Coordinates of N, CA and C in Angstrom, one line a residue:
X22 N 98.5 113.8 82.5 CA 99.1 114.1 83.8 C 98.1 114.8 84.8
X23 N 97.1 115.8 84.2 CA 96.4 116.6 84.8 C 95.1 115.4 85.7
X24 N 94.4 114.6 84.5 CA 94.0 113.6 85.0 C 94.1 112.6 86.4
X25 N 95.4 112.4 86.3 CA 96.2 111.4 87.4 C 96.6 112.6 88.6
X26 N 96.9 113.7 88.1 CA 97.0 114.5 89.2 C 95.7 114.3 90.5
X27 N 94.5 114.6 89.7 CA 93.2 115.0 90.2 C 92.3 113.9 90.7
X28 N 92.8 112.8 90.2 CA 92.3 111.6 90.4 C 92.8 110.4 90.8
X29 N 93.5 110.4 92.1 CA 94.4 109.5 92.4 C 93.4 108.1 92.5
X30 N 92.9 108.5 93.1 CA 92.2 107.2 93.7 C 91.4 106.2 92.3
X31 N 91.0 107.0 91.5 CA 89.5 106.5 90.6 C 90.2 105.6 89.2
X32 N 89.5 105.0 88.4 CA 89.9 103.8 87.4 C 90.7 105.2 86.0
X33 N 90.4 105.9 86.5 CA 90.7 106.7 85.2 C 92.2 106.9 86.0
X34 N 92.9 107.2 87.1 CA 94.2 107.0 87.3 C 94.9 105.9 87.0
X35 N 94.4 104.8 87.5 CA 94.6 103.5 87.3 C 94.9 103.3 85.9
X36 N 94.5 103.6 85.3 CA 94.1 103.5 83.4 C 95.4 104.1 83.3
X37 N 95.6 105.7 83.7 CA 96.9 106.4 83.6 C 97.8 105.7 83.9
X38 N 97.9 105.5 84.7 CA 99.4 105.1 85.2 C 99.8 103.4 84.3
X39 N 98.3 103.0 83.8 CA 98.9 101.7 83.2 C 99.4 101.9 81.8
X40 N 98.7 103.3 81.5 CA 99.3 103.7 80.2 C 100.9 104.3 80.2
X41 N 101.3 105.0 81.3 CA 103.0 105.4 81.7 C 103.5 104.5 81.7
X42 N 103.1 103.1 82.3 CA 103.6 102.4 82.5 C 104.5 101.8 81.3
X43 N 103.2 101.6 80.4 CA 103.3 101.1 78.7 C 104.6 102.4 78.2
X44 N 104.2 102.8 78.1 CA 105.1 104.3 77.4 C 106.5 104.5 78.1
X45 N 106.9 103.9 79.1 CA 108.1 103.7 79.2 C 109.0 102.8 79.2
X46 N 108.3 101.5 78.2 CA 108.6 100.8 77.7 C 109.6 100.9 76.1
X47 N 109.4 102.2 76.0 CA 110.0 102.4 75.1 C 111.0 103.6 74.5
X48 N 112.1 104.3 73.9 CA 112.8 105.3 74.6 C 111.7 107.3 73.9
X49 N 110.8 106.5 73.1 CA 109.7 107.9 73.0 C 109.0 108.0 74.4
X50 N 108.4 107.0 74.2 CA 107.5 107.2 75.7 C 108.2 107.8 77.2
X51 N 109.8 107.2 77.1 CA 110.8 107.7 78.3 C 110.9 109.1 78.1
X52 N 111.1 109.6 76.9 CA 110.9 110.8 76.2 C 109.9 111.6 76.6
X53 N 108.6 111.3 76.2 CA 107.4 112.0 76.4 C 107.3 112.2 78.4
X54 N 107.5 111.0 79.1 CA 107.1 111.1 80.1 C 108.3 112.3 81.1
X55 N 109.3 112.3 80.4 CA 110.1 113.2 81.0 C 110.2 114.8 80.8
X56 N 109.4 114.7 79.3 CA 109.3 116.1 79.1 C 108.4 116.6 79.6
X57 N 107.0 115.7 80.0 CA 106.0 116.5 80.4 C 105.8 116.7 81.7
X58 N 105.3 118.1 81.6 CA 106.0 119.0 83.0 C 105.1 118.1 84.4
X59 N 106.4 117.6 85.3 CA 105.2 117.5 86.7 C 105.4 115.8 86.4
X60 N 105.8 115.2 85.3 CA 105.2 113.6 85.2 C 106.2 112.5 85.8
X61 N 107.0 112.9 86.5 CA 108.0 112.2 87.3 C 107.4 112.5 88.4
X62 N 107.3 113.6 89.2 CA 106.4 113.7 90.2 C 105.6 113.1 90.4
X63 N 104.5 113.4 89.7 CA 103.2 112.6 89.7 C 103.2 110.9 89.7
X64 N 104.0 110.5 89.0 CA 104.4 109.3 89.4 C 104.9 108.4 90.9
X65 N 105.9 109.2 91.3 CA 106.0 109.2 92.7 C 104.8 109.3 93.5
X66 N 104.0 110.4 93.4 CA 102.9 110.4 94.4 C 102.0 109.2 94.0
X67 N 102.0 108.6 93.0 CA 101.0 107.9 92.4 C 101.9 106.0 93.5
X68 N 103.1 106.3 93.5 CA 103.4 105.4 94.2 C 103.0 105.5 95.7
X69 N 103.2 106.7 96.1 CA 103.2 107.2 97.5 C 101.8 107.3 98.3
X70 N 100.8 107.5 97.3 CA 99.5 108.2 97.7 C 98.6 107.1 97.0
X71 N 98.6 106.5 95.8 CA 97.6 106.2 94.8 C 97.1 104.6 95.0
X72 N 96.1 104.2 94.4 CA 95.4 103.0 95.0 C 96.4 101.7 94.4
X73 N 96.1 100.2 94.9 CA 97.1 99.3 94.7 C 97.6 99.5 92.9
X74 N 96.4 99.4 92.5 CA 96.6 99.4 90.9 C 98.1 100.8 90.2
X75 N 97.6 101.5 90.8 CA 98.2 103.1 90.7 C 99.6 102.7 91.1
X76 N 99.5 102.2 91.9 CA 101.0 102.5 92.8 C 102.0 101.5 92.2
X77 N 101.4 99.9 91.7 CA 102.0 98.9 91.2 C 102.5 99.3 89.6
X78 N 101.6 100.2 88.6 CA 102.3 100.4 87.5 C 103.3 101.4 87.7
X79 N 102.6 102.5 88.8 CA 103.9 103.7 89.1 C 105.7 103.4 89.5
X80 N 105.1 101.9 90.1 CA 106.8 101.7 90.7 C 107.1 100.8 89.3
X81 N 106.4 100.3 88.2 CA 106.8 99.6 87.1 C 107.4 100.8 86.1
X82 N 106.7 101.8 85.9 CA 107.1 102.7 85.0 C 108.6 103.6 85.6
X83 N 107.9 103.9 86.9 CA 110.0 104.5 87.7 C 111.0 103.5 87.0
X84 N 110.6 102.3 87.7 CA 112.2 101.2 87.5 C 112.5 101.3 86.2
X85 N 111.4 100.8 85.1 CA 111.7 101.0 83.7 C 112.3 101.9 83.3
X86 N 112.1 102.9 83.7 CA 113.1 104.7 83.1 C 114.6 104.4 83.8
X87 N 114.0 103.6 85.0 CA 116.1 103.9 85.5 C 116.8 102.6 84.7
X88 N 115.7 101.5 84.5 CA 116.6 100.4 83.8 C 117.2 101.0 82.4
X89 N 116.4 101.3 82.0 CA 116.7 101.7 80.7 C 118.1 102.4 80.6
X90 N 118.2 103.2 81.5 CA 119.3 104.5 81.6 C 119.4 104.6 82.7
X91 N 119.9 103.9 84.0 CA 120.4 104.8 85.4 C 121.0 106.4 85.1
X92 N 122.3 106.4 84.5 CA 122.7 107.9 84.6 C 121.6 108.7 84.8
X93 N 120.9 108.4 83.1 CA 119.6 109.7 82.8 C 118.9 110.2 83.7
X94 N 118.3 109.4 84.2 CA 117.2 109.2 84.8 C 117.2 108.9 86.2
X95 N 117.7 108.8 87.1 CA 118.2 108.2 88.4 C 118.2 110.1 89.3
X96 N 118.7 110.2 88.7 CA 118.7 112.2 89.6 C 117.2 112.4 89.2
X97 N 116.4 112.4 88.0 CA 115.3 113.2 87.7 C 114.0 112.6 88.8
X98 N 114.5 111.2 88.9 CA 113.4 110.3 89.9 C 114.4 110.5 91.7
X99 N 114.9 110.9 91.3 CA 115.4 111.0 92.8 C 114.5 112.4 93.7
X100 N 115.3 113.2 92.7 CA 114.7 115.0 92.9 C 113.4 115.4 93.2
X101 N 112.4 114.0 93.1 CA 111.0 113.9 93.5 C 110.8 113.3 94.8
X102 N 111.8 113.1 95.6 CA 111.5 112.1 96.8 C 111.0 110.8 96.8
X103 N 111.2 110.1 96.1 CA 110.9 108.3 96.3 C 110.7 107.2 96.8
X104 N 111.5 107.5 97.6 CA 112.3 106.7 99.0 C 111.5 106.1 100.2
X105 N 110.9 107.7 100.5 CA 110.0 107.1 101.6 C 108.5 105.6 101.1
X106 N 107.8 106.4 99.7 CA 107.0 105.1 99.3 C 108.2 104.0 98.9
X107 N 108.7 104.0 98.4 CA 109.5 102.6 98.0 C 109.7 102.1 99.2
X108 N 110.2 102.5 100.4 CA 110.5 101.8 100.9 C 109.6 101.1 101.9
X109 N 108.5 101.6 101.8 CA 107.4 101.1 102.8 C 106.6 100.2 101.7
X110 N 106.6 100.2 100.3 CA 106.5 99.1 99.7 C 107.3 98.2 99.4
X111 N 108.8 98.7 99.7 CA 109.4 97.1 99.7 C 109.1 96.0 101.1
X112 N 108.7 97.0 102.4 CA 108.3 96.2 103.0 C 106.7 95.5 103.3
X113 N 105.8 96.5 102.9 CA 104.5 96.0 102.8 C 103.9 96.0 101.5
X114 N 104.2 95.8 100.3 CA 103.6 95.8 98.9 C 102.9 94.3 99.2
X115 N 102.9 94.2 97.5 CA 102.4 92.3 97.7 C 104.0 92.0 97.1
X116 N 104.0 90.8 97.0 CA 105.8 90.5 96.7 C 106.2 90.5 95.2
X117 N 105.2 90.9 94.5 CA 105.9 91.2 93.4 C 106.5 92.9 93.6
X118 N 105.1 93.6 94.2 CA 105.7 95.1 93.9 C 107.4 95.3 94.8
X119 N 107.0 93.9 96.3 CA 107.7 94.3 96.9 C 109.5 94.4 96.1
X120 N 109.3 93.6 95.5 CA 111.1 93.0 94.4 C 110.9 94.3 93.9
X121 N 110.1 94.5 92.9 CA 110.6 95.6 92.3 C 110.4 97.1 92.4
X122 N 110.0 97.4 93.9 CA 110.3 98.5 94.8 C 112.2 98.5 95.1
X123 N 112.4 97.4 95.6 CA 113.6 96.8 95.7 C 114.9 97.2 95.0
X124 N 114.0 96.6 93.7 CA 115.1 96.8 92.5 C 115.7 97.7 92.2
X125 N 113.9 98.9 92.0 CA 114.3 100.4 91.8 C 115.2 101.1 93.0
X126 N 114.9 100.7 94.4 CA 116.2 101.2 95.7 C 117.3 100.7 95.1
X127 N 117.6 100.3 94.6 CA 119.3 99.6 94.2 C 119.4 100.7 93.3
X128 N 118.6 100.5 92.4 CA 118.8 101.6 90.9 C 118.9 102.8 91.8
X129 N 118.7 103.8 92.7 CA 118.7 104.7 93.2 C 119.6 105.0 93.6
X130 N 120.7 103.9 94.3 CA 121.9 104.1 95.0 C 122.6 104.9 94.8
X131 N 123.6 106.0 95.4 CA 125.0 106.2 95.0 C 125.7 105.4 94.6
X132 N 125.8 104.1 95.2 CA 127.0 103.5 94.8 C 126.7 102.6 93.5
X133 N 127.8 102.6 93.1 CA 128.1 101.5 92.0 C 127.2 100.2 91.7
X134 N 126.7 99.4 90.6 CA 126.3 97.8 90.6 C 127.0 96.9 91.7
X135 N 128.3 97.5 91.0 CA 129.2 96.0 91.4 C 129.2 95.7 93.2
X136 N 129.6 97.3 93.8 CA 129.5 97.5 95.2 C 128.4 97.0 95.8
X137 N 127.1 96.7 95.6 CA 126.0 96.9 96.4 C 125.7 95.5 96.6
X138 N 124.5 95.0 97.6 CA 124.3 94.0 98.3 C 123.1 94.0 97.4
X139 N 122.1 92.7 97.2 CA 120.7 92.7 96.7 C 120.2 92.3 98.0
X140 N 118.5 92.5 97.7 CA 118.1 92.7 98.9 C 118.1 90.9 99.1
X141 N 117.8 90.4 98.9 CA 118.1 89.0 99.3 C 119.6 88.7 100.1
X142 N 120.5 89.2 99.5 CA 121.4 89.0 100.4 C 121.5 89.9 102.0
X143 N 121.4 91.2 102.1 CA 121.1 91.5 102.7 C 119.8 91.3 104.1
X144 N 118.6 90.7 103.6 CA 118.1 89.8 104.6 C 118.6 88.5 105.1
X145 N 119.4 87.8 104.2 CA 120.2 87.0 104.4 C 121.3 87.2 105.8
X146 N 121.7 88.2 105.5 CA 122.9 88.5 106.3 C 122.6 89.0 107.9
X147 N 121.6 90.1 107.9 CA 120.0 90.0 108.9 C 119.5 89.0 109.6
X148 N 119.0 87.9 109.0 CA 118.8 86.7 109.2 C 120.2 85.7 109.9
X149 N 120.9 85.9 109.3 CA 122.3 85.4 110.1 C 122.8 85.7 111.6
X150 N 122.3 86.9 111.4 CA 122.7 88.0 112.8 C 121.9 88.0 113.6
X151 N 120.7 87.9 113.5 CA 119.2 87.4 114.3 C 119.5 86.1 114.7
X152 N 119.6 85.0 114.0 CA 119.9 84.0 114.4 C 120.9 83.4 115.6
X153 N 122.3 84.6 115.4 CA 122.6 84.4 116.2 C 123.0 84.9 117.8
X154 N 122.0 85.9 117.7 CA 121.4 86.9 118.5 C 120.4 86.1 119.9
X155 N 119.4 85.5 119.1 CA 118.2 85.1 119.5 C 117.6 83.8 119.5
X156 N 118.6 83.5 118.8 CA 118.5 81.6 118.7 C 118.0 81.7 116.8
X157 N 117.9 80.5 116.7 CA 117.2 80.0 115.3 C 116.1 80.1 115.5
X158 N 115.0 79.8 116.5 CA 113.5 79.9 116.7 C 113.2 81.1 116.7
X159 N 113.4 82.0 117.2 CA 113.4 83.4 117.1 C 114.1 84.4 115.9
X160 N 114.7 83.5 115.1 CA 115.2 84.4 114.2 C 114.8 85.4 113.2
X161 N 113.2 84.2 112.6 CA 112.9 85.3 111.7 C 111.8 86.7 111.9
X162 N 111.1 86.2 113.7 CA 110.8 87.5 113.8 C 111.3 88.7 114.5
X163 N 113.0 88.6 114.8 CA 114.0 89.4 115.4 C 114.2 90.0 114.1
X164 N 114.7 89.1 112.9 CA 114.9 89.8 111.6 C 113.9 90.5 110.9
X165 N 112.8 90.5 111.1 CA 111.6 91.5 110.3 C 111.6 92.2 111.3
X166 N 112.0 92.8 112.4 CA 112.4 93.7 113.2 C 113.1 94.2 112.8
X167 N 114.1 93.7 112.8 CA 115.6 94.8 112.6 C 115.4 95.5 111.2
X168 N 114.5 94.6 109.9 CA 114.8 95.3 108.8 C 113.4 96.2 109.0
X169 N 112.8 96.0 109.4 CA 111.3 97.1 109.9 C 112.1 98.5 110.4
X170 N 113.3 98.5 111.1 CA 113.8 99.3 111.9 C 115.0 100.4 111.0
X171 N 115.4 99.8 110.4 CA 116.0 100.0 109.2 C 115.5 100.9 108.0
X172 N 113.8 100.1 107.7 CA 113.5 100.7 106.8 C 112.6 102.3 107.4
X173 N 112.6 102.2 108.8 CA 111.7 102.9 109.4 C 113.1 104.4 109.7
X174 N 114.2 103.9 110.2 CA 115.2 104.8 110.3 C 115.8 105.4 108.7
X175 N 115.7 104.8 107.9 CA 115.8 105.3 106.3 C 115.1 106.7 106.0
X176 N 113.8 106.2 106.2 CA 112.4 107.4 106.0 C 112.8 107.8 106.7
X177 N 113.0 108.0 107.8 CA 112.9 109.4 108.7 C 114.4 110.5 108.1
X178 N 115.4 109.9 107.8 CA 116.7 110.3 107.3 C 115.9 110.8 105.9
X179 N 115.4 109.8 105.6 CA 114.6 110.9 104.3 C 114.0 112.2 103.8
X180 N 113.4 111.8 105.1 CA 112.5 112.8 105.3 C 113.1 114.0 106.1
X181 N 114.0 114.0 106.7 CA 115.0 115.3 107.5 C 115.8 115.5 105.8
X182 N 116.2 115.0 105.0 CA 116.8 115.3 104.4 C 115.9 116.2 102.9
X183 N 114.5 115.5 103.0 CA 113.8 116.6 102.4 C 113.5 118.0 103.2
X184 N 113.0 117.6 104.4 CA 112.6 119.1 105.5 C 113.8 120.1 105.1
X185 N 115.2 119.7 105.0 CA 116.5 120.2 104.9 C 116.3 121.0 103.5
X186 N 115.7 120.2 102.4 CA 116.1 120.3 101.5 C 114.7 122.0 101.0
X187 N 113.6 121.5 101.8 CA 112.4 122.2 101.5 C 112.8 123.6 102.2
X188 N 113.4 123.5 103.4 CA 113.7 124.8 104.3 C 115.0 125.8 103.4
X189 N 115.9 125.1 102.7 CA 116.8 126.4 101.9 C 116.1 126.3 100.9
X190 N 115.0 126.3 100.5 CA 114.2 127.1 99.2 C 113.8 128.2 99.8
X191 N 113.6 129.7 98.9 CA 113.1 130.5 99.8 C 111.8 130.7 98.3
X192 N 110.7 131.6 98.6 CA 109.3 131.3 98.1 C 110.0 131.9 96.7
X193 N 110.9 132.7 96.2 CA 111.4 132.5 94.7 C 111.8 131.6 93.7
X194 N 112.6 130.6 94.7 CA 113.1 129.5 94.1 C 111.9 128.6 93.9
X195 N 111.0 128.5 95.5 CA 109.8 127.3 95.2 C 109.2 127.6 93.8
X196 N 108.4 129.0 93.6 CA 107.6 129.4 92.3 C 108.7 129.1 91.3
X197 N 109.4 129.2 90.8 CA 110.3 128.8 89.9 C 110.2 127.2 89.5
X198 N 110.0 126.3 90.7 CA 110.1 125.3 90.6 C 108.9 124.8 89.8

């Protein structure tokens, strides 16, 4: 962890994170990576901050821990702030990270499986509304608009809701943390 902490950028993170990646593949590894202090975090930033390689096993290793177990696991990756990288890699990853940036946003939800929309339908439905907004010729770049706009109004809600969340810690609680 200390490694990947210090070295976002370099092959020896990269190496890290493909090793978390591996290790949560299985429910020791989900184990190990939860007990060790700081390693949900660091994973996030490794999504947030770390080079393509870094960031593509980091959002492989997140999803893995929530697939395995949403209840478990779903608060412990939340409580780290996620949201804003996910969701700027569901829109600009390459399209594999982008799906399973995606996936893990579903896995994140409050709401229920059954309740929720996949993102395919949801641009679907975008795409519907664009269309008939702006015509058919214009639809699909009214629709990478609106969902740019969406994903852009998300993070900011995110981010007031961390500023919210960072401003009632007072410097006892942060050291604690």
């Amino acid at each position: 962890m200390n490694l990947l902490k210090d070295c976002k950028y370099s092959k020896f993170s990269e190496k890290t994170t493909a090793l978390l990646e591996i290790l949560s593949n299985s429910e020791e590894g989900r184990d190990a990576i939860t007990n060790a202090d700081g390693a949900i975090l660091t994973l996030v930033e490794a999504v947030e901050d770390g080079s393509l390689a870094s960031t593509e096993h980091g959002v492989v290793a997140l999803l893995s821990l929530c697939q395995s177990s949403r209840d478990k696991y779903r608060e412990l990756i939340l409580k780290e702030g996620p949201i804003p990288g996910l969701l700027r890699l569901a829109a600009e990853g390459t399209p594999q990270t982008q799906e399973r940036a995606r996936t893990l946003l579903d896995l994140l939800r409050d709401s229920p499986p059954e309740n929720r929309f996949s993102s395919s339908t949801l641009e679907r439905i975008v795409y519907d509304f664009a269309a008939q907004v702006d015509g058919i010729d214009k639809a699909a770049e009214t629709a990478k608009r609106l969902l740019q706009d969406m994903v852009h109004r998300s993070m900011e809600l995110s981010m007031s809701r961390l500023q919210l969340r960072a401003s009632s810690c007072t410097p006892s609680k942060v050291q604690s943390l």
